[in-house]
mmCIF file of C-alpha atoms in Angstrom:
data_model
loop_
_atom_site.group_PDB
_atom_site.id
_atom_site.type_symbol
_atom_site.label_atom_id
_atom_site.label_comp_id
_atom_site.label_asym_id
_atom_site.label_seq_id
_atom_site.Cartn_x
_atom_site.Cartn_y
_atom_site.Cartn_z
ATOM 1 C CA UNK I 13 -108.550 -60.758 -15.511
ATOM 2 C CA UNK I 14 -111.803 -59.884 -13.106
ATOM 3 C CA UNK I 15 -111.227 -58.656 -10.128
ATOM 4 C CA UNK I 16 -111.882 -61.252 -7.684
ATOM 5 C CA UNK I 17 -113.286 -58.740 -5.147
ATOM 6 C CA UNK I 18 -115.650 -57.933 -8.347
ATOM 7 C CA UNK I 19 -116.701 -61.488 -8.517
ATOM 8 C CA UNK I 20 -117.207 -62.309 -4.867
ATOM 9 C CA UNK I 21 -119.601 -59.252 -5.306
ATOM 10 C CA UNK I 22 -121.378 -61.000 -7.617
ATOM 11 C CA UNK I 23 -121.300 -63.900 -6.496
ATOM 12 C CA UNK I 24 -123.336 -62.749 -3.306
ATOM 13 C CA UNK I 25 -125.953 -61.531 -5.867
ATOM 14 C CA UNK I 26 -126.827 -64.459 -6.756
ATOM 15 C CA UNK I 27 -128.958 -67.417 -4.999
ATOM 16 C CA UNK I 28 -127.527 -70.518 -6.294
ATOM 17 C CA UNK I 29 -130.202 -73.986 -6.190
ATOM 18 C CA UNK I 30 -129.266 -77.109 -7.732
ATOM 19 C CA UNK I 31 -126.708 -77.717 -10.397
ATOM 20 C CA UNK I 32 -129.691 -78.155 -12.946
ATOM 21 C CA UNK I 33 -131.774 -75.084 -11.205
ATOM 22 C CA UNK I 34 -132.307 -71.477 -11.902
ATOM 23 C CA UNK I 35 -129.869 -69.716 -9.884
ATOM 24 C CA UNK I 36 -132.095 -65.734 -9.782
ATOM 25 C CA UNK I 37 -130.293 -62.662 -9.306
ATOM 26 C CA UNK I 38 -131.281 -60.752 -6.484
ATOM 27 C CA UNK I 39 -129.636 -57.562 -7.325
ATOM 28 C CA UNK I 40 -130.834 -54.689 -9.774
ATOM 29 C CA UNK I 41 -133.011 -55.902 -11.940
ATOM 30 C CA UNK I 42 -133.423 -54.272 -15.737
ATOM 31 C CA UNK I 43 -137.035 -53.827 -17.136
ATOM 32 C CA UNK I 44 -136.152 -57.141 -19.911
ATOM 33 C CA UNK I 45 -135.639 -58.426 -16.448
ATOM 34 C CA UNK I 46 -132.259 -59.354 -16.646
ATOM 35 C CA UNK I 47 -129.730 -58.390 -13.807
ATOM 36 C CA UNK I 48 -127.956 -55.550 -13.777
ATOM 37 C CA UNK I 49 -124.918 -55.728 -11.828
ATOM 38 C CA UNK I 50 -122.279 -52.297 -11.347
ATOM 39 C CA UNK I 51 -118.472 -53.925 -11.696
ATOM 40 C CA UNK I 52 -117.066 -50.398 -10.795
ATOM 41 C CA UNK I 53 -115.963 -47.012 -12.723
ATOM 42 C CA UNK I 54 -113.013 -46.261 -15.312
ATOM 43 C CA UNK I 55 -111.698 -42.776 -15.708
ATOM 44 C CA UNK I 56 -111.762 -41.924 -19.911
ATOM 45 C CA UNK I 57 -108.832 -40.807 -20.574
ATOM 46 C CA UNK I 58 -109.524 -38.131 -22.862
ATOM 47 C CA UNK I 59 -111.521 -36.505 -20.653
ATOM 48 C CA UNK I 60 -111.046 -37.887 -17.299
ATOM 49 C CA UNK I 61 -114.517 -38.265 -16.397
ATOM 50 C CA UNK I 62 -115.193 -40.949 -13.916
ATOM 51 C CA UNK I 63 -118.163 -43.472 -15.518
ATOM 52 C CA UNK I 64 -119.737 -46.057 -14.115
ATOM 53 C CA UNK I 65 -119.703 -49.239 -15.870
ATOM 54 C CA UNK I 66 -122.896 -51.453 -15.250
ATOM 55 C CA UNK I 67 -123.399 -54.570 -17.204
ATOM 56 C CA UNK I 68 -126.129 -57.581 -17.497
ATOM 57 C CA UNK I 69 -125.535 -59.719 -14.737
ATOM 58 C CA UNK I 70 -125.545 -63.220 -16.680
ATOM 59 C CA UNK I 71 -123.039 -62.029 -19.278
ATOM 60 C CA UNK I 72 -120.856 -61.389 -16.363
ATOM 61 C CA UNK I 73 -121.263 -65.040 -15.008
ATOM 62 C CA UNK I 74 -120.787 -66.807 -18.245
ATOM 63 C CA UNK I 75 -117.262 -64.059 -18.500
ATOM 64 C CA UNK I 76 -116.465 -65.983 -15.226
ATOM 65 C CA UNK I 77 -117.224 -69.055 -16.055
ATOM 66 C CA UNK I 78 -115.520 -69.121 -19.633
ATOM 67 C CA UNK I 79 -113.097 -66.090 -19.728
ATOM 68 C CA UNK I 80 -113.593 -62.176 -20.599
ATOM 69 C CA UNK I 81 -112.752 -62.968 -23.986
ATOM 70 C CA UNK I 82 -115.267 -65.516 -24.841
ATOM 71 C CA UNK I 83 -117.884 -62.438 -24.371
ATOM 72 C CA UNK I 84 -115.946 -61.772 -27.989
ATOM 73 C CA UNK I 85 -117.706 -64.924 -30.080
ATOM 74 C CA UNK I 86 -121.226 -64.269 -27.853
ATOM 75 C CA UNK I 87 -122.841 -61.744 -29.451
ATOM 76 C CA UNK I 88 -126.233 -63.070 -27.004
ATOM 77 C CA UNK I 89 -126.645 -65.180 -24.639
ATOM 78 C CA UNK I 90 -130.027 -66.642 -24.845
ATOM 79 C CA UNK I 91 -131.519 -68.260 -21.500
ATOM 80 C CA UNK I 92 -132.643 -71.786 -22.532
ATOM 81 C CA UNK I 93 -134.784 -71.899 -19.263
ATOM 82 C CA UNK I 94 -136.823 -68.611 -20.192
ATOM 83 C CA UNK I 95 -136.011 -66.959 -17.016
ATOM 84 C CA UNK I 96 -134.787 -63.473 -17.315
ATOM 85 C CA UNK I 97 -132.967 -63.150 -14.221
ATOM 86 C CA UNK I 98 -131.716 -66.728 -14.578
ATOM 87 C CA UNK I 99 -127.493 -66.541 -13.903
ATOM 88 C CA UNK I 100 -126.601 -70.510 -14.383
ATOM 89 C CA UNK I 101 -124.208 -70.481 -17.240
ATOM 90 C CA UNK I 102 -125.624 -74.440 -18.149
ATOM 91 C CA UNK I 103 -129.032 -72.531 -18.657
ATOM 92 C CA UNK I 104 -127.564 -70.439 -21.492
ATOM 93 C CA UNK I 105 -126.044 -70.692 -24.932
ATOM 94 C CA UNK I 106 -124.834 -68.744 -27.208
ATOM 95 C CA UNK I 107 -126.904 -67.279 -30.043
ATOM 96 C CA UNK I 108 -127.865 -64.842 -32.598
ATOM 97 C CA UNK I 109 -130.230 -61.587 -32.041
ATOM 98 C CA UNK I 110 -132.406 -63.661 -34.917
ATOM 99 C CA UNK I 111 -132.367 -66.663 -33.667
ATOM 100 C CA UNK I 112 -133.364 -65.672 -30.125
ATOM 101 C CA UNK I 113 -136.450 -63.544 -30.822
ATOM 102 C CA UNK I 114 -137.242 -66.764 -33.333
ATOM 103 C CA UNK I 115 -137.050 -69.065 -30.210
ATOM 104 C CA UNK I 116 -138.868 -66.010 -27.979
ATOM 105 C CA UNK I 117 -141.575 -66.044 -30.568
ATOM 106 C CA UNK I 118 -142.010 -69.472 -30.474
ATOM 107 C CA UNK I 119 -141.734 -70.419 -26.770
ATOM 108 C CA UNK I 120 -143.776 -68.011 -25.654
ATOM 109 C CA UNK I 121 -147.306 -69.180 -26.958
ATOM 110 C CA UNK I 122 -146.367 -72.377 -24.966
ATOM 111 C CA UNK I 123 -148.679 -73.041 -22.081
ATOM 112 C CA UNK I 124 -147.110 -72.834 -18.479
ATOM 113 C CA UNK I 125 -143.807 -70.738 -19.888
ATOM 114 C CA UNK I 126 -142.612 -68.135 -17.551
ATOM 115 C CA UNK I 127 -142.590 -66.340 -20.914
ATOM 116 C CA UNK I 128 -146.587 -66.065 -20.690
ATOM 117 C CA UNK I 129 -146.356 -64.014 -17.421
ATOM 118 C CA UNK I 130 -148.493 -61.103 -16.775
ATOM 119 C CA UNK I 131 -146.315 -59.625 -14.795
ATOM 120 C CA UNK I 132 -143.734 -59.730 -18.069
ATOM 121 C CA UNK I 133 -140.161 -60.949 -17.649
ATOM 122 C CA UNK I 134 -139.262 -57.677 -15.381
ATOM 123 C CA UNK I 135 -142.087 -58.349 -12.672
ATOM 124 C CA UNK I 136 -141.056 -61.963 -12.389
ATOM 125 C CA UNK I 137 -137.608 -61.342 -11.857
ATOM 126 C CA UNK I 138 -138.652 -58.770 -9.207
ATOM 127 C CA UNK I 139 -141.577 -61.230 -7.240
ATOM 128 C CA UNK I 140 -138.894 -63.823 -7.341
ATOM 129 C CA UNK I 141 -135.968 -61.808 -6.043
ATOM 130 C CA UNK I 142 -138.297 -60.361 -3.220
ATOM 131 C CA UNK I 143 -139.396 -64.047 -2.211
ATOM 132 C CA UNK I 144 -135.741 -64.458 -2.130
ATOM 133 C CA UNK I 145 -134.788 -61.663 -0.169
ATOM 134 C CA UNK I 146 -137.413 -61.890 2.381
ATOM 135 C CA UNK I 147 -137.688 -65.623 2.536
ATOM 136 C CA UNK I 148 -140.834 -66.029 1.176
ATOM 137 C CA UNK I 149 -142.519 -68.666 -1.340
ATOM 138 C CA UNK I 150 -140.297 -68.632 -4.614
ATOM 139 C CA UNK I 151 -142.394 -71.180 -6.548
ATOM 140 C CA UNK I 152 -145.455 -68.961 -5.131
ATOM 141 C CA UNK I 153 -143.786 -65.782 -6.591
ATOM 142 C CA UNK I 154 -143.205 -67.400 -9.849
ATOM 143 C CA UNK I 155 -146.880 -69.039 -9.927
ATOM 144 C CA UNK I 156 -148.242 -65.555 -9.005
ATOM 145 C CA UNK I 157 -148.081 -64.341 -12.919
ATOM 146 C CA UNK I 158 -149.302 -67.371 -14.400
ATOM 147 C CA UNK I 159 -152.611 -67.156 -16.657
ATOM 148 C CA UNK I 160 -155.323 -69.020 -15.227
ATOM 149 C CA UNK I 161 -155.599 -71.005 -18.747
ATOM 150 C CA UNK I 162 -151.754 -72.278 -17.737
ATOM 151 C CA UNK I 163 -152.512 -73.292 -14.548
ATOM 152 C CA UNK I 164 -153.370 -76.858 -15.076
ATOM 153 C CA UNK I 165 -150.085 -76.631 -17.070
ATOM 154 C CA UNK I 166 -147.669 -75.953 -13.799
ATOM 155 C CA UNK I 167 -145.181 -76.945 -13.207
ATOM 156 C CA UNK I 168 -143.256 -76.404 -16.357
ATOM 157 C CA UNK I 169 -140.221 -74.667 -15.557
#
């Protein structure tokens, strides 16, 4: 069971859109620029150290969504909409560490993907998170990395 005081801390991480929308973390963001979101500290018990456990933000949606142990038979959860910071659970699905650099490798030669940003998946996350955070232009912080040869392309995602 997950704390629910763990959750609602989450939760507030995250700004949710429409049902068929990115919802973007706004929290720590990793440079693959996925969330990275602290659910609190363990003692080992060998040792007794205290350790902080910090995990990817969108595996600890889809744990809420569909239970802690369905993390077990999700070895990666691969975000359909190509956003890393992306936490809506109907944006991902389950997949291989194969299979989603195959899709990666494919999608991202496609014109008008947030996976052609020059600001790569980490400085994305980060422009959209701060348009968040501030109130400021989110389609404007996504269109900020787009190539100039995509631009006629927008908007794709």
């Amino acid at each position: 069971m997950i704390d629910p005081a763990v959750i609602a801390r989450y939760r507030a991480k995250v700004a949710y859109a429409g049902p068929g929308d990115c919802w973007h973390f706004t929290g720590a963001i990793h440079p693959h620029g996925h969330g990275r979101f602290f659910v609190g500290q363990y003692t080992r018990v060998d040792t007794g150290d205290r350790r902080d456990v910090v995990v990817i933000a969108h595996r600890f949606g889809w744990a809420i969504t569909y239970g802690l142990g369905s993390l077990d038979q999700v070895p990666v959860l691969a975000h359909e909409c190509d956003e890393a910071g992306c936490q809506n659970t109907a944006h991902l699905a389950p997949a291989t560490t194969a299979s989603n650099h195959r899709d990666w490798d494919i999608r991202r030669w496609q014109l008008g993907s947030p996976l052609r940003d020059t600001r790569g998946p980490a400085g994305r996350a980060r422009a959209i998170r701060e348009a968040i955070l501030t109130g400021g232009d989110v389609q404007a912080a996504k269109d900020a990395g787009v190539r100039p040869v995509d631009h006629d392309q927008l908007p794709l995602w």
